[in-house]
XYZ file of C-alpha atoms in Angstrom:
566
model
C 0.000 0.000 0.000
C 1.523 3.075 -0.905
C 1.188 6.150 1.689
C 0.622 9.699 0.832
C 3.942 10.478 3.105
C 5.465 14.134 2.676
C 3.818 15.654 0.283
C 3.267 19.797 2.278
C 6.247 21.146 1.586
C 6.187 24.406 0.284
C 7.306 24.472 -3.720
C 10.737 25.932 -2.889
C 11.418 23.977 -0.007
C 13.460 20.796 0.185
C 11.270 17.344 0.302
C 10.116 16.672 4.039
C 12.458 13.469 4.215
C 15.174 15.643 2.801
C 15.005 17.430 6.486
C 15.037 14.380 8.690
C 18.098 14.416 11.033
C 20.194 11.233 10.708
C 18.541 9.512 14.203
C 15.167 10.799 12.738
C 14.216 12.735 15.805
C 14.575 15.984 15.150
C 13.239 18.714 17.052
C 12.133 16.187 19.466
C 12.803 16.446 23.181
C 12.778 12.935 24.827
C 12.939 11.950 28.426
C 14.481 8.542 29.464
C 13.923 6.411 32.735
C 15.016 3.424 33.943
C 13.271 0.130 33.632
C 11.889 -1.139 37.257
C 13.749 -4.601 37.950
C 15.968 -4.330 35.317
C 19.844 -3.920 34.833
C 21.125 -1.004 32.330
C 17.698 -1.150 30.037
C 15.572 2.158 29.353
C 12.217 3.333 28.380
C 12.180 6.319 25.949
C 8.862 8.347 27.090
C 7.691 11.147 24.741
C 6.198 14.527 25.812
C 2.849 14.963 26.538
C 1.161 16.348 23.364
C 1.809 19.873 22.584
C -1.005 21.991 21.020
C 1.967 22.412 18.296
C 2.584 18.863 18.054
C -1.019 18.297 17.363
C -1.368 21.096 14.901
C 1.385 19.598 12.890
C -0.171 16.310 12.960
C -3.033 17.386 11.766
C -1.432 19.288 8.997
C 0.254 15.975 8.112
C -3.117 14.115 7.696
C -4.550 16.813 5.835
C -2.064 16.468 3.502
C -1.689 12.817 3.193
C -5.278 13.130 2.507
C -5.139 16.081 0.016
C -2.648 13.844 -2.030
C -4.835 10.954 -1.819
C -7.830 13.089 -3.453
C -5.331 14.350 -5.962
C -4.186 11.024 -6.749
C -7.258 9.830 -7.260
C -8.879 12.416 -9.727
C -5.893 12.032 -11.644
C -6.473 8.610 -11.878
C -10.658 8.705 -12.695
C -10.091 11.741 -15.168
C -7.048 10.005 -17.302
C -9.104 6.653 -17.337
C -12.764 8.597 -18.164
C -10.213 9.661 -21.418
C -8.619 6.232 -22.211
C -11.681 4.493 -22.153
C -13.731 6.871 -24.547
C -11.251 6.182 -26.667
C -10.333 2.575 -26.314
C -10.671 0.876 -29.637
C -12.851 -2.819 -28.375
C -10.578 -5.213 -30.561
C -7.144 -7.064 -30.438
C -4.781 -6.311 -33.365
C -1.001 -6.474 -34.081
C 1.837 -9.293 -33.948
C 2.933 -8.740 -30.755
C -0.577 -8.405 -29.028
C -1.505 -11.831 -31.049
C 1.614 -13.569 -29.401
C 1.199 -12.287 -25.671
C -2.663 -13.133 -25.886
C -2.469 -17.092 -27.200
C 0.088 -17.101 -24.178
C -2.260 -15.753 -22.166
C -5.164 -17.958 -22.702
C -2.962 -21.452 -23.058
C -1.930 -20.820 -19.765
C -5.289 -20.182 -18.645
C -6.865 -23.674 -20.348
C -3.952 -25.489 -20.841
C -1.780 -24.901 -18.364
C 1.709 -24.283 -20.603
C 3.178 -21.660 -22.635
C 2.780 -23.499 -25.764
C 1.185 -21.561 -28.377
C 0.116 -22.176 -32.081
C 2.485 -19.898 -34.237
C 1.199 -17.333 -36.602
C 2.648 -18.686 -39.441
C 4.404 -15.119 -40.208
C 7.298 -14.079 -41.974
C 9.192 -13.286 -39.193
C 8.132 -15.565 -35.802
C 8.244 -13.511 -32.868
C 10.019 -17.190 -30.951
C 10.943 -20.730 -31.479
C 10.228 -24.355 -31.343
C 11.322 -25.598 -28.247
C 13.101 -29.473 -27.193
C 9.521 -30.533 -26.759
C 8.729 -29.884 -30.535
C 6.230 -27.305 -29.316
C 6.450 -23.724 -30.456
C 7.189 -21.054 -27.976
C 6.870 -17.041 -28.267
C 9.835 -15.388 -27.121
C 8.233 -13.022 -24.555
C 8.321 -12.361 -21.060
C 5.622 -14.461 -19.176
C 4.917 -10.889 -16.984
C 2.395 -9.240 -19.149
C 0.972 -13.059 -20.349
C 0.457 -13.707 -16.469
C -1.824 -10.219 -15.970
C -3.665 -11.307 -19.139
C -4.940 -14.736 -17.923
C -7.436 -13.720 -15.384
C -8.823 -10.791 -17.849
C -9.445 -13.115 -20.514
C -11.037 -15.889 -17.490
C -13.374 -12.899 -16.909
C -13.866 -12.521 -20.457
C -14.622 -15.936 -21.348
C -17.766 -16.321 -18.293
C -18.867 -12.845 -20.211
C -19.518 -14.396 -23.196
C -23.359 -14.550 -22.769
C -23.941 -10.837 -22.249
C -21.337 -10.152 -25.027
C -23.434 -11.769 -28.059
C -23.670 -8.540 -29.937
C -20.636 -7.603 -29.828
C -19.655 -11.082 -30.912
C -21.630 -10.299 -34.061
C -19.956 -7.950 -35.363
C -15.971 -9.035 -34.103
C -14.534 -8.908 -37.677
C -11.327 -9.530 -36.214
C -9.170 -13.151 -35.350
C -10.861 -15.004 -33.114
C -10.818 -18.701 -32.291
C -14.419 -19.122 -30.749
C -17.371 -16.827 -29.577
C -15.620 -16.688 -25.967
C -12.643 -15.855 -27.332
C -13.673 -12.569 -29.069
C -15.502 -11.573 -25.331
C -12.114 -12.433 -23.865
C -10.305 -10.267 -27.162
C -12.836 -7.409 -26.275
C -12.039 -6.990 -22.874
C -7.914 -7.328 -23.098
C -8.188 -4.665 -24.893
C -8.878 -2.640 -22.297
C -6.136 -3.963 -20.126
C -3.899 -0.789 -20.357
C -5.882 1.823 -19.975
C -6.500 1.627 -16.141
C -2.402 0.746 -16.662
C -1.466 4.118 -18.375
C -4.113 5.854 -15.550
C -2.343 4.183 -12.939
C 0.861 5.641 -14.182
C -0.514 9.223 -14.460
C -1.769 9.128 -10.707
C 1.804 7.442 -9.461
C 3.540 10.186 -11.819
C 1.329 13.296 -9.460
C 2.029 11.432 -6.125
C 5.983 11.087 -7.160
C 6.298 15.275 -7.802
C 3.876 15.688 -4.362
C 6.325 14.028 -2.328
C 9.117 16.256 -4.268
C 7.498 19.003 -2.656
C 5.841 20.660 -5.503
C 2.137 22.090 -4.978
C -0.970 20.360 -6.317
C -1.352 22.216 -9.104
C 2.034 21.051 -10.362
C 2.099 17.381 -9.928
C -2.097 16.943 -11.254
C -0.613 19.318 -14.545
C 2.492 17.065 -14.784
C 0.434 13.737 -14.452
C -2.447 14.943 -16.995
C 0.576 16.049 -19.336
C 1.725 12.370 -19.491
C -1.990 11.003 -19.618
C -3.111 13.139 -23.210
C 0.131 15.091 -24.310
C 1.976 12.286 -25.197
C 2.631 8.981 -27.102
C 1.138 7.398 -23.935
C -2.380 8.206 -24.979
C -2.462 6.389 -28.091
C 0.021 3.665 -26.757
C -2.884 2.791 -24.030
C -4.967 1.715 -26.957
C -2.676 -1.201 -27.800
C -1.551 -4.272 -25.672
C 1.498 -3.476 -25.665
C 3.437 -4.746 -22.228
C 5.777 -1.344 -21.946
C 3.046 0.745 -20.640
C 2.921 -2.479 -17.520
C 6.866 -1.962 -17.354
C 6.457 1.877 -17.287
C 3.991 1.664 -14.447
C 6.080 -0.773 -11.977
C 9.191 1.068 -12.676
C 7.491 4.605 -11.820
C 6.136 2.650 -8.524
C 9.464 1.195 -8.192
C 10.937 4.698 -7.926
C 8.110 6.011 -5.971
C 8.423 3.585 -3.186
C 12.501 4.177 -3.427
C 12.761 7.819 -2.726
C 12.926 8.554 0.952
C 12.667 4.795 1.388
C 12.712 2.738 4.919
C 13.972 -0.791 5.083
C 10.228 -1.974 4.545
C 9.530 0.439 1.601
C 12.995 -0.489 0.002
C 12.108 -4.199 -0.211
C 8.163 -3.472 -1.397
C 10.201 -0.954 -4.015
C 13.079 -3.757 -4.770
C 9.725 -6.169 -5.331
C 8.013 -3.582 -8.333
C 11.224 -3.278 -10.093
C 11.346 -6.798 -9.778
C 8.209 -7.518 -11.313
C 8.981 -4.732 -14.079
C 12.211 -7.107 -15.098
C 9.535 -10.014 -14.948
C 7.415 -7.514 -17.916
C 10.628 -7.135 -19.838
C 14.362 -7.583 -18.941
C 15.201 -4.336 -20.309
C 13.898 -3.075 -16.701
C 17.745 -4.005 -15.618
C 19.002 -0.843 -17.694
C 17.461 1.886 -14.634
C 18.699 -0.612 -11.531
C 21.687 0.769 -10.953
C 20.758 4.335 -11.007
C 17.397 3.891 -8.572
C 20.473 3.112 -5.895
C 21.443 7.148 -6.241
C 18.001 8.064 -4.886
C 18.339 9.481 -1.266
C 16.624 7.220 1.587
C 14.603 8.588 4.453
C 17.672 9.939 6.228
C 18.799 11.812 3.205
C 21.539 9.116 1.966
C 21.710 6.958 -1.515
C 20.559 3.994 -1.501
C 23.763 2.577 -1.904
C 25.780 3.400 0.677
C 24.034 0.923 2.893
C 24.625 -2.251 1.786
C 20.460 -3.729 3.555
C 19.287 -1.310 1.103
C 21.527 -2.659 -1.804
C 20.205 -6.046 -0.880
C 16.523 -5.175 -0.184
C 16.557 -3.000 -3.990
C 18.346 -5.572 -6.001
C 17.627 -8.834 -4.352
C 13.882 -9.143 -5.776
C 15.480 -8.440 -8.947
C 17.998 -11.022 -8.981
C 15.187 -13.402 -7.839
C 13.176 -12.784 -11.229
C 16.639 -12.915 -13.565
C 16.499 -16.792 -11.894
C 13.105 -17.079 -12.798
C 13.793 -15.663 -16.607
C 16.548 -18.703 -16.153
C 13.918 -20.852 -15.675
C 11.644 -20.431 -17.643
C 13.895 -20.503 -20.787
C 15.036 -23.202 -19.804
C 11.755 -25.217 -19.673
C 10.665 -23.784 -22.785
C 14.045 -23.814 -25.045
C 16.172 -26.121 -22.756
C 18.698 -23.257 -22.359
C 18.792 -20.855 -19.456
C 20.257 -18.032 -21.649
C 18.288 -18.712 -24.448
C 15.381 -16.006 -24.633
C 14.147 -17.155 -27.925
C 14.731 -13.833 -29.308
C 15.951 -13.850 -33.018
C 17.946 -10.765 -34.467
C 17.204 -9.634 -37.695
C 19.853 -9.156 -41.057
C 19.563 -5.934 -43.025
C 17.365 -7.977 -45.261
C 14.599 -8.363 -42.400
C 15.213 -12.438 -42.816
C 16.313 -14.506 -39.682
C 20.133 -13.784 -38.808
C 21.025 -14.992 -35.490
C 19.480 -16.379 -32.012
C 19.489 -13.358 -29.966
C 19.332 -15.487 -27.147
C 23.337 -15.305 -26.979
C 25.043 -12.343 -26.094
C 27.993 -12.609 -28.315
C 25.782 -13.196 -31.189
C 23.639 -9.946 -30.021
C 26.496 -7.571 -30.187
C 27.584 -8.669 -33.217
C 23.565 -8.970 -35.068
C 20.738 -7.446 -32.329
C 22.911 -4.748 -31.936
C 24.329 -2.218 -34.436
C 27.946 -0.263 -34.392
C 26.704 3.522 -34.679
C 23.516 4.507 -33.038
C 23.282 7.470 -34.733
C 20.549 6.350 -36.234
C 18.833 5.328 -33.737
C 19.444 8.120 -31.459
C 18.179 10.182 -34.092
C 15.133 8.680 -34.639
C 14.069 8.735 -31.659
C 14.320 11.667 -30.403
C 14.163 13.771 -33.890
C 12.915 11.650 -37.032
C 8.839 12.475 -37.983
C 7.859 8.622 -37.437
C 9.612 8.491 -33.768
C 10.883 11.475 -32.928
C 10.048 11.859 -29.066
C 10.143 15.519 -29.575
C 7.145 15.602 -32.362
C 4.874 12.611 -30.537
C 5.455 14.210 -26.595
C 5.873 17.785 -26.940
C 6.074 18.784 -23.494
C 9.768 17.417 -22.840
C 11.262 19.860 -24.449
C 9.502 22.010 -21.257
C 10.853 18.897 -18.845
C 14.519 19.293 -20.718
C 14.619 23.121 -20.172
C 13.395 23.087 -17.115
C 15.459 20.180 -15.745
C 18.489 22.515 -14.772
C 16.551 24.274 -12.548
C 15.139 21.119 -11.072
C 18.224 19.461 -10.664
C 19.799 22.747 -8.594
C 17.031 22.484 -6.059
C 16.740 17.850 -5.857
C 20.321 17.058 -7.098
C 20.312 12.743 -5.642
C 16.771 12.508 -7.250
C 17.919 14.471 -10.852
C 20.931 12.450 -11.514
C 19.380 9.072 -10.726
C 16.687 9.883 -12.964
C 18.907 11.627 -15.898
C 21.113 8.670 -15.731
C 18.601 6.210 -15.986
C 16.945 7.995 -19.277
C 19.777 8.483 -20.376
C 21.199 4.842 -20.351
C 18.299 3.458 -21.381
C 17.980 5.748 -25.076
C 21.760 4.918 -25.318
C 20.820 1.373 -24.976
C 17.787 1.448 -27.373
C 19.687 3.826 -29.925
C 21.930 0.879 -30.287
C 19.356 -1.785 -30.799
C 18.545 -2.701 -34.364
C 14.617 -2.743 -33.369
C 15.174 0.366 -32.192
C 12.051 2.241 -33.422
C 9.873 -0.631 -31.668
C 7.725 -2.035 -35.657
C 3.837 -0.565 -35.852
C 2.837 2.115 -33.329
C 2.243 5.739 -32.414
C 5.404 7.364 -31.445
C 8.861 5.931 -29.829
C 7.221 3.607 -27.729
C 10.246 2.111 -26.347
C 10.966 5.231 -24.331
C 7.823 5.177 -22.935
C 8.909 2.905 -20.040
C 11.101 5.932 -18.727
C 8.786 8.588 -20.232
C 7.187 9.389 -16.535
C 10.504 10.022 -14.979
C 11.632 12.184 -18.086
C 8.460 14.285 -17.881
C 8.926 14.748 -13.450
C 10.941 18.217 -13.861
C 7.864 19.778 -16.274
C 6.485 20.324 -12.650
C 9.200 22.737 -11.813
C 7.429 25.334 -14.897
C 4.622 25.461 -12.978
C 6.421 27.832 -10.256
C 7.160 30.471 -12.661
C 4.346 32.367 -14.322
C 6.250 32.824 -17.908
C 7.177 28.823 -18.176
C 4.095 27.763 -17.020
C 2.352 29.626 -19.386
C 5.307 27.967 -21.968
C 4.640 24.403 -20.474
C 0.604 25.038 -20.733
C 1.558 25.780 -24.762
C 3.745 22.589 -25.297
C 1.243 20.274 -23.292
C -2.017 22.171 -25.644
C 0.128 21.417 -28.787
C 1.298 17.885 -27.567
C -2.767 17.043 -26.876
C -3.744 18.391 -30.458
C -1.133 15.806 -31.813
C -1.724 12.903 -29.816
C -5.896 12.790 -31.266
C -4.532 11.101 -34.494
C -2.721 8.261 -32.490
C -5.724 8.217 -29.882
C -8.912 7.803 -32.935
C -7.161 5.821 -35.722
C -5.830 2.020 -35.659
C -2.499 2.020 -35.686
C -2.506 -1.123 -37.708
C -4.536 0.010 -40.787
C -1.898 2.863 -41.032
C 0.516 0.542 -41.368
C -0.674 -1.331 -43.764
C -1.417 1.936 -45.845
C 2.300 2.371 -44.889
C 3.087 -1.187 -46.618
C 1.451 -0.030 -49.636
C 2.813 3.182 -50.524
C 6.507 1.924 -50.048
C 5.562 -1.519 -51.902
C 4.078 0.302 -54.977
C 7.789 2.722 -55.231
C 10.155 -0.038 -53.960
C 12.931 -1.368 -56.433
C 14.709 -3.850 -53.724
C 12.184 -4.233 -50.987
C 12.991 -5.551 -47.795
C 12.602 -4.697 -44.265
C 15.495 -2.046 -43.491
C 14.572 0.121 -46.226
C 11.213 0.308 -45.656
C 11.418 1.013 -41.696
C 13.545 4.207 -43.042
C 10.952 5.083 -45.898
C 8.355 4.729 -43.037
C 9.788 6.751 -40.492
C 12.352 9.533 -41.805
C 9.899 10.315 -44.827
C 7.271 12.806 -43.737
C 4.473 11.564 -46.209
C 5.205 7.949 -44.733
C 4.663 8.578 -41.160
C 2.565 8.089 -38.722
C 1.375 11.334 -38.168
C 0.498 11.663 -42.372
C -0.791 8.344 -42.269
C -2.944 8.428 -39.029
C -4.558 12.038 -40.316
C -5.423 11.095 -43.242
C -7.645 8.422 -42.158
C -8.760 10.870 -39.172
C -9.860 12.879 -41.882
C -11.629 10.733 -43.738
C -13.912 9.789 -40.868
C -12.060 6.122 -40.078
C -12.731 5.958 -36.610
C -11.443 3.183 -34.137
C -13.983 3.738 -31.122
C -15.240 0.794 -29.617
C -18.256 2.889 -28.629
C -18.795 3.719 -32.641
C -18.016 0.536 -33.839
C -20.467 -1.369 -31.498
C -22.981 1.563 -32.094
C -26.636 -0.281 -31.192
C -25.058 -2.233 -28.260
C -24.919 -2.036 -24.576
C -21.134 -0.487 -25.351
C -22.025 2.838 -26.479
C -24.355 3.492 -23.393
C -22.129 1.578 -20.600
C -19.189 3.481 -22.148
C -20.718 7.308 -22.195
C -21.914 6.704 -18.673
C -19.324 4.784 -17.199
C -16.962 7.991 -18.683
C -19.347 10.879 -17.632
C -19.383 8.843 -14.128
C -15.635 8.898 -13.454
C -14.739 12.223 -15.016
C -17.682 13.931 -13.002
C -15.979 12.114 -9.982
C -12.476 12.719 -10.574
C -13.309 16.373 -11.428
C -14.881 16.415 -8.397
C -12.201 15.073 -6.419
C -9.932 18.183 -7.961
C -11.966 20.950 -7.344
C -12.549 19.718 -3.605
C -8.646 20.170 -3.313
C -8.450 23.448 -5.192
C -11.364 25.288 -3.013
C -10.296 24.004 0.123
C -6.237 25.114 -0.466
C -7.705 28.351 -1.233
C -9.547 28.307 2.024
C -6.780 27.476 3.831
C -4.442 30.238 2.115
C -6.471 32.927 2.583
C -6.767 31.433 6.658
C -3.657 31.718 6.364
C -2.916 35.230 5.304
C -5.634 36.379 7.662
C -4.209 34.860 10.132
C -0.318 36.223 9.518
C -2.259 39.884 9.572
C-alpha cells in the first residue's frame, strides 16, 4: 500500500524526508527512565502532546489526505479519457503472441502456443517440438485472469460477438479479445496518478504534480500507446512505482520498491538498464541507496530473484537458461542470429553507430520523441533548474533515461515495428516528464509548459482515434508500390524519416476521412455505447470532483492563512 507520506512542503522547499536528522528525531525532546527490575535497560517516554505537536499532525493528515484526493482524480479523469477512446478489438503481432500465451496458460496450463505462421516468428520451437513465443511471461500472467473474466462474459457479449470482424478462435474468445483490450488503460491511468504522487512528495504544490500527471496522460505517445496491448506501458507503471516507493525509502519500503522493479524485469528484462541508477536516490535519512549495503540487498535482491526465474523459464521452454528465444534480424529483415546469446547480439541485435537510432528517436517524424510528446522539451529546459534544487533525485533519474535511449539507440529494433510514437521510451517517459512540474512555479514557463502540453494534446488525437494497424498497412502499400529492392530495413527508413510515410500523415489522413477506431462507434446499437458514455461521464464527473474539492479548500486554507499572519 503506498502512503501519501510528505507531500506539504512548500514548492521551494526541500522534500520533508530531505530534512530528517540522521537519528530521525529531530526537534524532538525525549525523556528517558530506567526500567523497574531491570539492569542497564531504558524506556524512551515522549512529551505529553503539545497543542503544536497536534497542529502539525493534523497538517500531516490533511495532507496525506489532500494527495490521496489528488491522486485519485488524476487517476478517474485520465481513465474517463482512455476508455472513450479505447478501440474494443485485439490487433497487431505482438498483441496476437502475448494473448495465445495468455489464454494457453489459462486452459492449458503451458506456454505453448500455435504460431502465426508469419514471416518473421516472434520465438521458437522448443526441445519438446512445441512452439514457444519469445516473450516475457509478466504481461501473459496479468492477461490470464482478464481473458477468465472474459470468457464467463460471453453470454452478455453476443452482440458484440456479431460484429468481431477480427481473429478469433471461438465466440468466448472474441468476449475475452474485447475486454484485453482494455487492459492498459486503467495501466497508463495508474501511471498518471503514481507520476502526481511522485512530484507531491518532491514538494511541488498540487497544481504542479495533477498538470504534470495529466501532461503524461493526453500530451503524449502514452495516450495512443494505451490503446494497444502493448506490455511497456505495464513496465512503465512498476518502474514509476518502483521509484516512488525508493525515494525517501525505509527498510520496509525499500524491499516493497526492490519487489516492483522486480516484477517490471519479470514484464521485460530491459527493466535491468534503470537498476543501478534507482540506488542514487536518497533514503529517508537523506543518503543513496547505496551506501548501505540492507538497502543494496533489499533494492536488487527481488530483482535477482526474477533474472532466476527468466533462467527458468527458458530453460523449460528452449532447454537453455540463456536462451530467450529472441531472433535478431539481417539488413534484409530475414532470420540472422538467435538473440538469445550475447555474443551473437552484439555482433547482429545490436548495431555499431547509433546514430541512427538516437536520431530517430528523439528527432525523425515517425519516432521522434520531440514531435509525438511535446512537453519534454519544457521537462529538458526546465530540468536545470530542477536538478539545482533535488540534485540525488535528478541524476538518478537523468542517468537512468539516459542509459536506457543509449541502450535502445543501439538496438537494431530500435524504433519498436507498428505504433504511435517511440514507444520504447515510454517505459522511462514518466521520470523524463517529473521536472515539467518545476514550470509550474514560474508564471512565464508555465504559461510555456501550458503551450507545449495544448500542442502535444492536439497531436496525440490522431494516435488516440485511428488504428495504428490500418496505417501501417497503408504504410506497406505506398513503399511496396515505389520499392525497387524491398525488404525490411529500407522500408522502416521510408516509413519513419519520410514525412508523407509517417505516422502522423498516415494516421490524419484516415482521421480525416472519418475512419474511426472507437469501440463505442463501432459497437454503435449495443450495450457499449451506453455503458461506455456513462461509465466515462461517471468517473470524469468524480475525478473532477475530487480536484476541485482540493483546489477550493487550499484556497480556504491560504487565505486562513494570510488572515491569520495579519
Amino acid at each position: 500500500m503506498i502512503d501519501y507520506q510528505a507531500v506539504a512542503a512548500p514548492p521551494r522547499q526541500p522534500p520533508v524526508w530531505a530534512n530528517i536528522s540522521a537519528a530521525g528525531l529531530e526537534h524532538t525532546e525525549l525523556r528517558v527512565r530506567p526500567r523497574a527490575g531491570t539492569r542497564g535497560l531504558a524506556v524512551v517516554e515522549e512529551p505529553p502532546t503539545t497543542p503544536a505537536r497536534a497542529k502539525r499532525s493534523a497538517a500531516n493528515r490533511a495532507a496525506v489526505v489532500s494527495a490521496g484526493r489528488a491522486c485519485w482524480g488524476v487517476f478517474l479523469l485520465s481513465l474517463a479519457g482512455l476508455l472513450l477512446t479505447a478501440n474494443g478489438h485485439h490487433t497487431g503481432q505482438d498483441q496476437e503472441y502475448n494473448f495465445r500465451t495468455a489464454r494457453a496458460l489459462l486452459l492449458e496450463r503451458s506456454f505453448a502456443i500455435e504460431p502465426l505462421n508469419a514471416a518473421n516468428e516472434a520465438g521458437m520451437v522448443g526441445p519438446d517440438g512445441r512452439f514457444y513465443a519469445h516473450y516475457a511471461p509478466g504481461l501473459p500472467l496479468l492477461m490470464a485472469p482478464v481473458i477468465l473474466v472474459g470468457r464467463g462474459l460471453e453470454g452478455v457479449t453476443e452482440g458484440i460477438r456479431s460484429r468481431y470482424i477480427w481473429d478469433a478462435r471461438d465466440e468466448a474468445d472474441k468476449a475475452s479479445r474485447f475486454l484485453v483490450s482494455y487492459l492498459n488503460a486503467p495501466v497508463t491511468a495508474a501511471t498518471a496518478a503514481l507520476l502526481a504522487l511522485l512530484v507531491l512528495r518532491l514538494g511541488y504544490p498540487t497544481p504542479a504534480a495533477v498538470f504534470t500527471a495529466l501532461a503524461y496522460a493526453f500530451a503524449t505517445f502514452a495516450w495512443g500507446q494505451a490503446r494497444v496491448v502493448f506490455a511497456d506501458p505495464l513496465q512503465g507503471l512498476l518502474i514509476l512505482l518502483g521509484v516512488v516507493l525508493l525515494l525517501g525509502a525505509s527498510p520496509s519500503r525499500a524491499a516493497l520498491g526492490g519487489t516492483a522493479l522486480a516484477l517490471a524485469v519479470l514484464v521485460k528484462l530491459t527493466t535491468l538498464l534503470v537498476l543501478p541508477w534507482v540506488l542514487l536516490l536518497p533514503d529517508a535519512r537523506g543518503r543513496p541507496l547505496w551506501r548501505t549495503p540492507l538497502m543494496v540487498c533489499l533494492v536488487l535482491g527481488p530483482s535477482l530473484a526474477a533474472l532466476a526465474l527468466h533462467a527458468l523459464f527458458n530453460l523449460f521452454r528452449f532447454g537453455n537458461p540463456f536462451n530467450t528465444g529472441y531472433l535478431a534480424r539481417g539488413s534484409g529483415g530475414g532470420e540472422a542470429a538467435d538473440a538469445g546469446s550475447a555474443s551473437r547480439v552484439l555482433g547482429v541485435g545490436f548495431i555499431r553507430s547509433p546514430i541512427t537510432g538516437l536520431y530517430g528517436l528523439l528527432f525523425s517524424i515517425g519516432r521522434g520523441i520531440v514531435w509525438y510528446a511535446p512537453p519534454i522539451l519544457a521537462a529538458a529546459w526546465a530540468f536545470q533548474s530542477f536538478a539545482r534544487e533535488r540534485r540525488q533525485v535528478a541524476v538518478a533519474i537523468g542517468a537512468a533515461c539516459l542509459s536506457w535511449l543509449l541502450v535502445h539507440g543501439f538496438w537494431v529494433g530500435w524504433h519498436g515495428g507498428w505504433g504511435w510514437g517511440p514507444r520504447y521510451l515510454l517505459p522511462v517517459l514518466p521520470l523524463a516528464l517529473v521536472a515539467l512540474a518545476h514550470c509550474w512555479i514560474d508564471r512565464r514557463a508555465r504559461l510555456a509548459a501550458l503551450g507545449m502540453v495544448l500542442v502535444g494534446v492536439l497531436v496525440q488525437l490522431p494516435g488516440a482515434l485511428v488504428d495504428f494497424w490500418l496505417v501501417g498497412r497503408d504504410a506497406r502499400a505506398i513503399y511496396l508500390a515505389r520499392c525497387v529492392n524491398c525488404n525490411d530495413t529500407s522500408f522502416f527508413a521510408f516509413q519513419f524519416f519520410l514525412p508523407e510515410a509517417s505516422d502522423f500523415t498516415l494516421h490524419t489522413n484516415r482521421l480525416l476521412s472519418g475512419n474511426l477506431d472507437l469501440a463505442w462507434i463501432t459497437f454503435a446499437g449495443t450495450w457499449v455505447t451506453p455503458v461506455t458514455i456513462g461509465l466515462v461521464l461517471f468517473l470524469a464527473v468524480t475525478g473532477w470532483r475530487l480536484l476541485l474539492t482540493n483546489a477550493i479548500r487550499a484556497a480556504m486554507l491560504a487565505r486562513a492563512t494570510k488572515g491569520a499572519a495579519s
